[in-house]
mmCIF file of C-alpha atoms and ligand atoms in Angstrom:
data_model
loop_
_atom_site.group_PDB
_atom_site.id
_atom_site.type_symbol
_atom_site.label_atom_id
_atom_site.label_comp_id
_atom_site.label_asym_id
_atom_site.label_seq_id
_atom_site.Cartn_x
_atom_site.Cartn_y
_atom_site.Cartn_z
ATOM 1 C CA MET A 1 152.458 135.992 113.069
ATOM 2 C CA TYR A 2 151.871 132.505 111.626
ATOM 3 C CA TYR A 3 153.681 129.529 112.993
ATOM 4 C CA GLN A 4 153.558 126.728 110.494
ATOM 5 C CA ARG A 5 151.389 123.693 111.375
ATOM 6 C CA LYS A 6 151.349 120.826 108.847
ATOM 7 C CA ILE A 7 148.839 117.994 108.524
ATOM 8 C CA THR A 8 150.774 116.505 105.580
ATOM 9 C CA ASP A 9 153.528 117.828 103.314
ATOM 10 C CA ASP A 10 151.104 120.032 101.451
ATOM 11 C CA ILE A 11 148.071 120.419 103.804
ATOM 12 C CA PHE A 12 148.424 123.106 106.408
ATOM 13 C CA TYR A 13 146.423 123.955 109.531
ATOM 14 C CA VAL A 14 145.415 127.626 109.497
ATOM 15 C CA GLY A 15 142.781 127.609 112.215
ATOM 16 C CA GLU A 16 142.802 129.656 115.382
ATOM 17 C CA SER A 17 141.653 129.255 119.024
ATOM 18 C CA ASP A 18 139.431 131.570 120.962
ATOM 19 C CA ARG A 19 139.992 131.659 124.768
ATOM 20 C CA ARG A 20 137.855 134.737 125.406
ATOM 21 C CA LEU A 21 134.444 133.602 124.355
ATOM 22 C CA ASP A 22 132.320 132.637 127.401
ATOM 23 C CA ARG A 23 129.735 130.473 125.675
ATOM 24 C CA PHE A 24 129.536 128.740 122.358
ATOM 25 C CA GLU A 25 126.278 129.648 120.589
ATOM 26 C CA ASN A 26 125.773 131.798 123.664
ATOM 27 C CA MET A 27 124.709 128.626 125.505
ATOM 28 C CA PHE A 28 127.572 126.268 126.121
ATOM 29 C CA GLU A 29 130.292 127.131 128.657
ATOM 30 C CA LEU A 30 133.806 127.157 127.295
ATOM 31 C CA PRO A 31 136.117 126.803 130.280
ATOM 32 C CA ARG A 32 138.919 125.679 127.946
ATOM 33 C CA GLY A 33 138.069 127.887 124.986
ATOM 34 C CA ILE A 34 137.364 126.577 121.497
ATOM 35 C CA ALA A 35 139.336 126.044 118.309
ATOM 36 C CA TYR A 36 138.024 126.855 114.846
ATOM 37 C CA ASN A 37 139.867 124.617 112.425
ATOM 38 C CA SER A 38 140.638 125.518 108.831
ATOM 39 C CA TYR A 39 142.871 123.772 106.375
ATOM 40 C CA LEU A 40 144.814 124.946 103.297
ATOM 41 C CA ILE A 41 145.969 122.615 100.510
ATOM 42 C CA LEU A 42 148.858 123.738 98.346
ATOM 43 C CA ASP A 43 148.729 121.736 95.132
ATOM 44 C CA GLU A 44 148.788 122.802 91.456
ATOM 45 C CA LYS A 45 145.624 124.603 92.588
ATOM 46 C CA THR A 46 145.189 125.942 96.110
ATOM 47 C CA ALA A 47 142.134 125.193 98.216
ATOM 48 C CA LEU A 48 141.027 126.558 101.591
ATOM 49 C CA LEU A 49 138.669 124.356 103.494
ATOM 50 C CA ASP A 50 136.253 126.329 105.677
ATOM 51 C CA GLY A 51 136.673 129.619 107.509
ATOM 52 C CA ILE A 52 136.590 130.506 111.142
ATOM 53 C CA ASP A 53 134.769 132.793 113.545
ATOM 54 C CA GLU A 54 135.289 136.507 112.939
ATOM 55 C CA THR A 55 136.304 136.988 116.643
ATOM 56 C CA VAL A 56 139.772 135.637 115.832
ATOM 57 C CA SER A 57 139.795 136.231 112.103
ATOM 58 C CA GLU A 58 142.599 138.863 111.853
ATOM 59 C CA ARG A 59 145.095 136.142 112.873
ATOM 60 C CA TYR A 60 143.393 133.775 110.479
ATOM 61 C CA TYR A 61 143.874 136.058 107.495
ATOM 62 C CA GLU A 62 147.573 136.257 108.438
ATOM 63 C CA ASN A 63 147.730 132.442 108.508
ATOM 64 C CA VAL A 64 146.229 132.089 105.077
ATOM 65 C CA ARG A 65 148.526 134.730 103.588
ATOM 66 C CA ALA A 66 151.562 133.164 105.173
ATOM 67 C CA VAL A 67 150.843 129.685 103.852
ATOM 68 C CA LEU A 68 149.930 130.918 100.351
ATOM 69 C CA ALA A 69 153.182 132.938 100.419
ATOM 70 C CA GLY A 70 152.175 135.058 97.468
ATOM 71 C CA ARG A 71 150.191 132.338 95.585
ATOM 72 C CA ASP A 72 146.582 133.003 94.629
ATOM 73 C CA LEU A 73 143.729 131.162 96.287
ATOM 74 C CA ASP A 74 141.842 129.101 93.646
ATOM 75 C CA TYR A 75 139.089 127.433 95.760
ATOM 76 C CA LEU A 76 137.284 128.089 98.948
ATOM 77 C CA ILE A 77 135.385 124.968 100.064
ATOM 78 C CA VAL A 78 132.611 125.658 102.599
ATOM 79 C CA ASN A 79 131.495 122.411 104.278
ATOM 80 C CA HIS A 80 129.347 124.227 106.837
ATOM 81 C CA VAL A 81 127.846 127.702 106.838
ATOM 82 C CA GLU A 82 127.311 128.310 110.541
ATOM 83 C CA PRO A 83 128.784 131.687 111.515
ATOM 84 C CA ASP A 84 131.525 130.147 113.726
ATOM 85 C CA HIS A 85 133.031 129.117 110.403
ATOM 86 C CA CYS A 86 131.765 131.517 107.838
ATOM 87 C CA SER A 87 131.731 135.004 109.411
ATOM 88 C CA SER A 88 135.247 135.466 108.078
ATOM 89 C CA LEU A 89 134.551 134.389 104.460
ATOM 90 C CA ASN A 90 133.356 137.534 102.717
ATOM 91 C CA ASN A 91 136.736 138.987 103.591
ATOM 92 C CA ILE A 92 138.564 135.923 102.200
ATOM 93 C CA LEU A 93 136.596 136.255 98.923
ATOM 94 C CA ARG A 94 137.414 139.995 98.819
ATOM 95 C CA GLU A 95 141.112 139.400 99.347
ATOM 96 C CA TYR A 96 141.301 136.573 96.785
ATOM 97 C CA PRO A 97 139.159 137.778 93.851
ATOM 98 C CA ASN A 98 139.920 134.699 91.702
ATOM 99 C CA ALA A 99 138.792 132.192 94.294
ATOM 100 C CA THR A 100 135.718 130.129 93.485
ATOM 101 C CA MET A 101 133.552 129.140 96.439
ATOM 102 C CA LEU A 102 132.249 125.567 96.463
ATOM 103 C CA LEU A 103 129.343 124.658 98.633
ATOM 104 C CA THR A 104 125.865 123.028 98.587
ATOM 105 C CA GLN A 105 122.736 124.640 97.202
ATOM 106 C CA LYS A 106 121.463 125.096 100.652
ATOM 107 C CA GLY A 107 124.795 126.363 101.751
ATOM 108 C CA GLU A 108 124.532 129.150 99.220
ATOM 109 C CA GLN A 109 121.041 130.024 100.493
ATOM 110 C CA PHE A 110 122.372 130.275 104.037
ATOM 111 C CA MET A 111 125.373 132.333 103.002
ATOM 112 C CA GLU A 112 122.925 134.764 101.414
ATOM 113 C CA GLN A 113 120.708 134.791 104.489
ATOM 114 C CA PHE A 114 123.545 135.394 106.943
ATOM 115 C CA TYR A 115 125.976 137.552 104.965
ATOM 116 C CA ASN A 116 124.169 138.932 101.991
ATOM 117 C CA LEU A 117 126.796 136.995 100.061
ATOM 118 C CA ASP A 118 128.807 139.695 98.313
ATOM 119 C CA TYR A 119 130.320 137.354 95.711
ATOM 120 C CA LYS A 120 127.455 135.243 94.416
ATOM 121 C CA ASP A 121 128.889 135.116 90.917
ATOM 122 C CA ARG A 122 131.852 133.125 92.218
ATOM 123 C CA VAL A 123 129.824 130.238 93.671
ATOM 124 C CA ARG A 124 130.015 126.702 92.359
ATOM 125 C CA ILE A 125 127.267 124.446 93.721
ATOM 126 C CA VAL A 126 128.361 120.880 94.390
ATOM 127 C CA SER A 127 126.378 117.749 94.878
ATOM 128 C CA GLU A 128 126.793 114.212 96.067
ATOM 129 C CA GLY A 129 129.896 112.522 94.575
ATOM 130 C CA ASP A 130 131.142 115.633 92.693
ATOM 131 C CA GLN A 131 134.945 115.766 92.548
ATOM 132 C CA LEU A 132 137.483 118.564 92.385
ATOM 133 C CA GLU A 133 140.960 118.042 90.895
ATOM 134 C CA LEU A 134 143.686 120.109 92.492
ATOM 135 C CA GLY A 135 146.650 118.342 90.875
ATOM 136 C CA LYS A 136 147.905 115.522 93.097
ATOM 137 C CA HIS A 137 144.812 115.808 95.210
ATOM 138 C CA THR A 138 141.329 114.736 94.174
ATOM 139 C CA LEU A 139 138.590 115.893 96.487
ATOM 140 C CA GLN A 140 135.200 114.277 96.618
ATOM 141 C CA PHE A 141 132.131 115.868 98.240
ATOM 142 C CA ILE A 142 129.902 113.872 100.530
ATOM 143 C CA MET A 143 126.582 115.364 101.435
ATOM 144 C CA ALA A 144 125.942 115.262 105.223
ATOM 145 C CA PRO A 145 122.643 117.067 105.777
ATOM 146 C CA ASN A 146 121.791 117.736 109.423
ATOM 147 C CA VAL A 147 125.279 117.013 110.738
ATOM 148 C CA HIS A 148 124.543 119.420 112.194
ATOM 149 C CA TRP A 149 122.758 121.862 109.900
ATOM 150 C CA PRO A 150 120.811 121.006 106.710
ATOM 151 C CA GLU A 151 123.374 122.447 104.308
ATOM 152 C CA VAL A 152 126.405 120.448 105.627
ATOM 153 C CA MET A 153 128.688 118.459 103.380
ATOM 154 C CA MET A 154 132.029 116.750 104.065
ATOM 155 C CA THR A 155 135.076 116.729 101.771
ATOM 156 C CA TYR A 156 137.128 113.596 101.257
ATOM 157 C CA ASP A 157 140.697 113.746 99.967
ATOM 158 C CA LEU A 158 140.941 110.586 97.889
ATOM 159 C CA THR A 159 144.683 111.035 97.602
ATOM 160 C CA ASN A 160 145.476 110.934 101.341
ATOM 161 C CA ASP A 161 142.232 109.383 102.639
ATOM 162 C CA ILE A 162 141.501 112.429 104.781
ATOM 163 C CA LEU A 163 137.955 113.199 105.793
ATOM 164 C CA PHE A 164 137.303 116.912 106.352
ATOM 165 C CA SER A 165 134.337 116.174 108.471
ATOM 166 C CA ALA A 166 132.721 119.585 109.218
ATOM 167 C CA ASP A 167 131.362 119.711 112.841
ATOM 168 C CA ALA A 168 131.387 115.903 113.160
ATOM 169 C CA PHE A 169 134.180 114.630 115.413
ATOM 170 C CA GLY A 170 134.679 118.128 116.845
ATOM 171 C CA SER A 171 135.477 119.000 120.486
ATOM 172 C CA PHE A 172 135.120 122.010 122.696
ATOM 173 C CA GLY A 173 138.535 123.244 123.911
ATOM 174 C CA ALA A 174 141.273 125.419 122.418
ATOM 175 C CA ILE A 175 144.325 123.845 120.821
ATOM 176 C CA GLU A 176 147.047 123.493 123.409
ATOM 177 C CA GLY A 177 150.048 123.099 121.128
ATOM 178 C CA HIS A 178 149.312 119.499 120.029
ATOM 179 C CA LEU A 179 147.092 119.314 117.009
ATOM 180 C CA PHE A 180 146.697 115.531 116.894
ATOM 181 C CA ALA A 181 144.720 113.301 119.241
ATOM 182 C CA ASP A 182 147.554 110.774 119.362
ATOM 183 C CA GLN A 183 149.795 113.409 120.925
ATOM 184 C CA LEU A 184 147.329 113.859 123.822
ATOM 185 C CA ASN A 185 146.050 111.804 126.640
ATOM 186 C CA PHE A 186 142.772 111.998 124.779
ATOM 187 C CA GLU A 187 140.678 109.730 126.993
ATOM 188 C CA ARG A 188 141.760 111.613 130.107
ATOM 189 C CA ASP A 189 141.841 115.155 128.867
ATOM 190 C CA TRP A 190 139.629 115.514 125.781
ATOM 191 C CA LEU A 191 137.010 112.773 125.530
ATOM 192 C CA SER A 192 134.635 114.528 127.919
ATOM 193 C CA GLU A 193 134.802 117.697 125.787
ATOM 194 C CA ALA A 194 134.325 115.741 122.593
ATOM 195 C CA ARG A 195 131.292 114.082 124.158
ATOM 196 C CA ARG A 196 129.905 117.321 125.536
ATOM 197 C CA TYR A 197 130.265 118.865 122.078
ATOM 198 C CA TYR A 198 128.649 116.023 120.162
ATOM 199 C CA ILE A 199 125.757 115.388 122.550
ATOM 200 C CA ASN A 200 124.849 119.063 122.903
ATOM 201 C CA ILE A 201 125.494 120.299 119.387
ATOM 202 C CA VAL A 202 124.866 117.314 117.138
ATOM 203 C CA GLY A 203 123.071 114.930 119.537
ATOM 204 C CA ARG A 204 119.636 115.426 118.037
ATOM 205 C CA GLN A 205 120.792 114.232 114.643
ATOM 206 C CA GLY A 206 121.892 110.656 115.436
ATOM 207 C CA ALA A 207 120.042 109.238 112.426
ATOM 208 C CA SER A 208 121.706 111.706 110.071
ATOM 209 C CA VAL A 209 125.150 110.823 111.493
ATOM 210 C CA MET A 210 124.539 107.095 110.961
ATOM 211 C CA ARG A 211 123.378 107.782 107.340
ATOM 212 C CA VAL A 212 126.758 109.429 106.659
ATOM 213 C CA PHE A 213 128.637 106.466 108.151
ATOM 214 C CA LYS A 214 126.599 104.139 105.929
ATOM 215 C CA LYS A 215 127.476 106.259 102.910
ATOM 216 C CA ILE A 216 131.183 106.222 103.779
ATOM 217 C CA GLU A 217 131.033 102.444 104.159
ATOM 218 C CA ASP A 218 129.162 101.999 100.834
ATOM 219 C CA LEU A 219 131.778 104.157 99.083
ATOM 220 C CA GLY A 220 134.476 101.899 100.506
ATOM 221 C CA LEU A 221 136.465 104.795 101.926
ATOM 222 C CA ASN A 222 139.308 103.881 104.205
ATOM 223 C CA ILE A 223 139.609 106.929 106.359
ATOM 224 C CA LYS A 224 143.162 107.463 107.611
ATOM 225 C CA THR A 225 142.774 110.990 108.982
ATOM 226 C CA ILE A 226 139.805 112.968 110.247
ATOM 227 C CA CYS A 227 140.088 116.730 110.210
ATOM 228 C CA PRO A 228 137.122 118.257 112.072
ATOM 229 C CA LEU A 229 136.209 121.904 112.351
ATOM 230 C CA HIS A 230 136.833 122.023 116.149
ATOM 231 C CA GLY A 231 139.411 120.363 118.384
ATOM 232 C CA PRO A 232 142.049 117.733 117.753
ATOM 233 C CA ILE A 233 142.725 115.903 114.478
ATOM 234 C CA TYR A 234 142.672 112.107 114.306
ATOM 235 C CA ARG A 235 145.466 110.587 112.149
ATOM 236 C CA THR A 236 146.387 107.152 113.559
ATOM 237 C CA PRO A 237 144.388 103.904 113.101
ATOM 238 C CA GLU A 238 143.834 103.782 116.868
ATOM 239 C CA THR A 239 142.491 107.304 117.311
ATOM 240 C CA VAL A 240 140.390 107.149 114.126
ATOM 241 C CA ALA A 241 138.886 103.806 115.243
ATOM 242 C CA MET A 242 138.351 105.139 118.767
ATOM 243 C CA ILE A 243 136.467 108.322 117.736
ATOM 244 C CA LEU A 244 134.439 106.400 115.034
ATOM 245 C CA GLN A 245 133.334 103.876 117.691
ATOM 246 C CA LYS A 246 132.369 106.629 120.113
ATOM 247 C CA TYR A 247 130.332 108.306 117.372
ATOM 248 C CA ILE A 248 128.547 105.071 116.506
ATOM 249 C CA THR A 249 127.627 104.636 120.214
ATOM 250 C CA TRP A 250 126.533 108.258 120.579
ATOM 251 C CA ALA A 251 124.629 108.461 117.260
ATOM 252 C CA SER A 252 122.751 105.264 118.069
ATOM 253 C CA TYR A 253 121.798 106.634 121.502
ATOM 254 C CA GLU A 254 123.376 103.662 123.347
ATOM 255 C CA PRO A 255 124.893 104.317 126.786
ATOM 256 C CA GLU A 256 128.671 104.064 126.919
ATOM 257 C CA GLU A 257 128.738 102.630 130.438
ATOM 258 C CA ASN A 258 126.538 101.411 133.228
ATOM 259 C CA GLY A 259 126.014 104.080 135.860
ATOM 260 C CA VAL A 260 123.507 106.395 137.501
ATOM 261 C CA VAL A 261 123.242 110.165 137.126
ATOM 262 C CA LEU A 262 121.155 111.732 139.884
ATOM 263 C CA VAL A 263 119.950 115.193 138.987
ATOM 264 C CA SER A 264 118.120 117.422 141.401
ATOM 265 C CA ALA A 265 117.351 121.075 141.975
ATOM 266 C CA SER A 266 117.440 121.765 145.683
ATOM 267 C CA MET A 267 116.296 125.080 147.193
ATOM 268 C CA TYR A 268 117.309 124.456 150.789
ATOM 269 C CA GLY A 269 119.164 121.143 150.638
ATOM 270 C CA ASP A 270 116.408 118.677 151.430
ATOM 271 C CA SER A 271 116.109 117.310 147.930
ATOM 272 C CA GLN A 272 119.875 117.168 147.772
ATOM 273 C CA ASN A 273 119.884 115.146 151.005
ATOM 274 C CA MET A 274 117.419 112.681 149.363
ATOM 275 C CA ASN A 275 119.777 112.399 146.387
ATOM 276 C CA ASP A 276 122.825 111.918 148.594
ATOM 277 C CA ILE A 277 121.126 109.166 150.555
ATOM 278 C CA LEU A 278 120.086 107.361 147.391
ATOM 279 C CA ALA A 279 123.580 107.751 145.896
ATOM 280 C CA SER A 280 125.084 106.246 149.096
ATOM 281 C CA MET A 281 122.672 103.353 148.954
ATOM 282 C CA LEU A 282 123.582 102.737 145.276
ATOM 283 C CA ALA A 283 127.301 102.767 146.232
ATOM 284 C CA ASP A 284 126.518 100.216 148.906
ATOM 285 C CA ARG A 285 124.982 98.065 146.182
ATOM 286 C CA ASP A 286 128.180 98.115 144.118
ATOM 287 C CA VAL A 287 127.020 100.564 141.471
ATOM 288 C CA LYS A 288 130.337 101.748 140.091
ATOM 289 C CA ASN A 289 129.578 104.975 138.305
ATOM 290 C CA ILE A 290 127.504 107.506 140.291
ATOM 291 C CA ARG A 291 127.199 111.179 139.452
ATOM 292 C CA VAL A 292 125.166 113.665 141.627
ATOM 293 C CA TYR A 293 124.340 117.064 140.125
ATOM 294 C CA ASP A 294 122.354 120.090 141.100
ATOM 295 C CA VAL A 295 120.916 121.448 137.892
ATOM 296 C CA SER A 296 121.009 124.986 139.222
ATOM 297 C CA LYS A 297 124.741 124.743 139.810
ATOM 298 C CA THR A 298 126.465 122.547 137.254
ATOM 299 C CA PRO A 299 126.453 123.701 133.588
ATOM 300 C CA VAL A 300 123.541 121.908 131.897
ATOM 301 C CA SER A 301 125.730 120.776 128.984
ATOM 302 C CA GLU A 302 127.893 118.751 131.344
ATOM 303 C CA ILE A 303 124.854 117.085 132.965
ATOM 304 C CA ILE A 304 123.381 116.277 129.572
ATOM 305 C CA ALA A 305 126.649 114.743 128.385
ATOM 306 C CA ASP A 306 126.687 112.440 131.409
ATOM 307 C CA LEU A 307 122.978 111.578 131.027
ATOM 308 C CA PHE A 308 123.852 110.323 127.565
ATOM 309 C CA ARG A 309 127.045 108.613 128.798
ATOM 310 C CA PHE A 310 125.435 106.448 131.504
ATOM 311 C CA SER A 311 122.684 103.864 131.474
ATOM 312 C CA ASN A 312 120.479 105.179 134.306
ATOM 313 C CA ALA A 313 119.195 108.500 135.584
ATOM 314 C CA VAL A 314 117.229 109.703 138.550
ATOM 315 C CA PHE A 315 115.329 113.031 138.161
ATOM 316 C CA THR A 316 114.102 114.893 141.165
ATOM 317 C CA CYS A 317 110.827 116.693 140.506
ATOM 318 C CA LEU A 318 110.741 119.610 142.894
ATOM 319 C CA THR A 319 107.524 121.631 143.030
ATOM 320 C CA TYR A 320 107.961 125.409 142.598
ATOM 321 C CA ASN A 321 105.011 127.705 142.194
ATOM 322 C CA THR A 322 102.899 124.561 141.784
ATOM 323 C CA GLU A 323 104.979 123.596 138.639
ATOM 324 C CA LEU A 324 108.234 121.750 138.015
ATOM 325 C CA PHE A 325 111.307 123.715 139.226
ATOM 326 C CA PRO A 326 112.287 125.870 136.276
ATOM 327 C CA SER A 327 115.932 124.692 135.781
ATOM 328 C CA MET A 328 114.780 121.026 135.922
ATOM 329 C CA ASP A 329 111.993 121.751 133.565
ATOM 330 C CA ALA A 330 114.448 123.328 131.117
ATOM 331 C CA LEU A 331 116.904 120.434 131.442
ATOM 332 C CA MET A 332 114.230 117.829 130.723
ATOM 333 C CA ARG A 333 112.900 119.721 127.692
ATOM 334 C CA GLU A 334 116.379 120.098 126.327
ATOM 335 C CA LEU A 335 116.898 116.369 126.751
ATOM 336 C CA THR A 336 113.854 115.682 124.603
ATOM 337 C CA MET A 337 115.129 118.098 121.944
ATOM 338 C CA LEU A 338 118.269 116.027 121.796
ATOM 339 C CA ASN A 339 116.298 112.769 121.460
ATOM 340 C CA TYR A 340 117.324 111.367 124.840
ATOM 341 C CA GLN A 341 116.296 107.730 124.711
ATOM 342 C CA ASN A 342 117.261 104.146 125.485
ATOM 343 C CA ARG A 343 117.834 104.782 129.179
ATOM 344 C CA LYS A 344 116.421 103.601 132.464
ATOM 345 C CA ILE A 345 115.066 106.480 134.555
ATOM 346 C CA SER A 346 113.572 106.915 138.010
ATOM 347 C CA TYR A 347 111.776 109.792 139.606
ATOM 348 C CA LEU A 348 112.052 111.400 143.001
ATOM 349 C CA GLN A 349 109.705 114.155 144.003
ATOM 350 C CA ASN A 350 109.548 116.783 146.692
ATOM 351 C CA GLN A 351 106.654 119.063 147.523
ATOM 352 C CA SER A 352 105.483 120.719 150.711
ATOM 353 C CA TRP A 353 101.770 121.288 150.066
ATOM 354 C CA GLY A 354 100.893 120.293 146.482
ATOM 355 C CA GLY A 355 101.797 120.855 142.872
ATOM 356 C CA ARG A 356 102.234 119.006 139.603
ATOM 357 C CA ALA A 357 105.974 118.662 139.283
ATOM 358 C CA LEU A 358 106.043 114.937 138.787
ATOM 359 C CA LYS A 359 103.151 114.953 136.304
ATOM 360 C CA ILE A 360 104.871 117.709 134.263
ATOM 361 C CA ALA A 361 108.151 115.783 134.208
ATOM 362 C CA GLN A 362 106.370 112.569 133.101
ATOM 363 C CA ASP A 363 104.512 114.502 130.412
ATOM 364 C CA ILE A 364 107.794 115.967 129.098
ATOM 365 C CA PHE A 365 109.241 112.469 128.605
ATOM 366 C CA GLU A 366 105.952 110.947 127.377
ATOM 367 C CA LYS A 367 106.988 110.929 123.742
ATOM 368 C CA SER A 368 110.615 109.982 124.318
ATOM 369 C CA LYS A 369 111.650 106.618 122.881
ATOM 370 C CA ASN A 370 112.457 103.697 125.113
ATOM 371 C CA LEU A 371 112.760 105.373 128.506
ATOM 372 C CA GLU A 372 112.135 102.556 130.892
ATOM 373 C CA VAL A 373 110.916 103.737 134.292
ATOM 374 C CA VAL A 374 112.573 101.864 137.162
ATOM 375 C CA GLY A 375 110.676 101.697 140.465
ATOM 376 C CA GLU A 376 107.783 103.784 141.682
ATOM 377 C CA PRO A 377 108.315 107.569 141.993
ATOM 378 C CA PHE A 378 109.581 108.182 145.544
ATOM 379 C CA LYS A 379 107.918 111.184 147.149
ATOM 380 C CA ILE A 380 108.914 113.267 150.196
ATOM 381 C CA LEU A 381 107.084 116.141 151.832
ATOM 382 C CA SER A 382 109.660 118.830 152.382
ATOM 383 C CA SER A 383 112.394 116.473 153.700
ATOM 384 C CA VAL A 384 113.168 112.784 154.025
ATOM 385 C CA ALA A 385 111.297 111.357 157.051
ATOM 386 C CA PRO A 386 112.944 108.615 159.124
ATOM 387 C CA ASP A 387 110.279 106.066 158.249
ATOM 388 C CA GLN A 388 110.931 106.523 154.501
ATOM 389 C CA ILE A 389 114.430 105.051 154.463
ATOM 390 C CA ASP A 390 113.237 101.539 153.742
ATOM 391 C CA ASP A 391 111.221 102.683 150.778
ATOM 392 C CA LEU A 392 114.181 104.622 149.395
ATOM 393 C CA ALA A 393 116.358 101.477 149.900
ATOM 394 C CA LYS A 394 113.763 99.513 147.872
ATOM 395 C CA LEU A 395 114.180 101.976 145.016
ATOM 396 C CA ALA A 396 117.985 101.633 145.326
ATOM 397 C CA ASP A 397 117.567 97.881 145.070
ATOM 398 C CA GLU A 398 115.491 98.231 141.875
ATOM 399 C CA ILE A 399 117.934 100.624 140.264
ATOM 400 C CA ALA A 400 120.929 98.441 141.153
ATOM 401 C CA ALA A 401 119.093 95.380 139.760
ATOM 402 C CA SER A 402 118.207 97.185 136.548
ATOM 403 C CA ILE A 403 121.927 97.875 135.946
ATOM 404 C CA ALA A 404 122.812 94.284 136.555
ATOM 405 C CA ASP A 405 120.170 93.057 134.001
HETATM 406 FE FE1 FEO B 1 131.049 124.617 114.373
HETATM 407 FE FE2 FEO B 1 127.738 123.912 113.478
HETATM 408 O O1 FEO B 1 129.243 124.995 113.746
#
């Protein structure tokens, strides 16, 4: 049963939320579910913008039918071909045999690779600047390669200044009644999920995101509403400006705030003890934002989001089978995949009789851009010894001073 959700008088929300899926892309925890957004424009011509994941597609087909109310679908616009948006589309094309599908050349290739595209003869390839007239609405296509896949484009409604932004500006989290960010306490309840989504899903592609922003600026577009493919919609000057500013910060790999994220893996609690002591020392030195995580416990996507949020990090290199503890090794490698950079980092290490954990960690970050190492790596043998407290305090001094710089 469809309950009508309007973006404007003639643009309807037809997306759905999934609260059953455990992990997005089988990687990222979804404690609050996820929304797959899709939009339907009713003009002289009708246009559906993007599909949704097949897991909740039966409801989606109902939504589309209800909004069309017996009208035909003229256009299906596919901004992004990842299966969380396109696994429902062969069925849409089957149900609406007169619909033309608009997507990029690479988008067609991916549709073919994923779905053996049943309706190839109904594809119209679009390129930079192409427009589509629906009647009142004129849509312009903006190529956005690598935000976050190579085939991505965005669609701009020149009539209402609405950017249909594909994955950009998306959030984890199912829709909870309110569709619009201005109806929510966004900073309190949603910003962390928007950040976790961007950093983990799109984070590697900062340069591509900035290129799209430059293109939008060069075109002189005055975005009034942003309709992403996941999470809340931005429709007020305040919320549009807020999320654009966050994206500029995230895409340029600048920290949002000063603060220290201490990440360890601790088998029996001794490395954790070292982290807790250092965190206490930082608190005594007036460091305001301190996060302490065990990488074996907290979902990695949350730790990564905070590592991008704050200016400083401390990584504990625990030796395990002579190598770097596996979950820390995986975290650090994922950070490099996401182009982690422009941060101040420090190392702690713990070993009982040998091993290469610190060297492996340093090698992982060797090619990362602008990671400034603060202080000397601080080493313990199995547990913190009483005569090491002064040395750990020295490292705390150096970290606190690096934040004050
Ligand atoms: Fe929401 Fe890149 O898929």
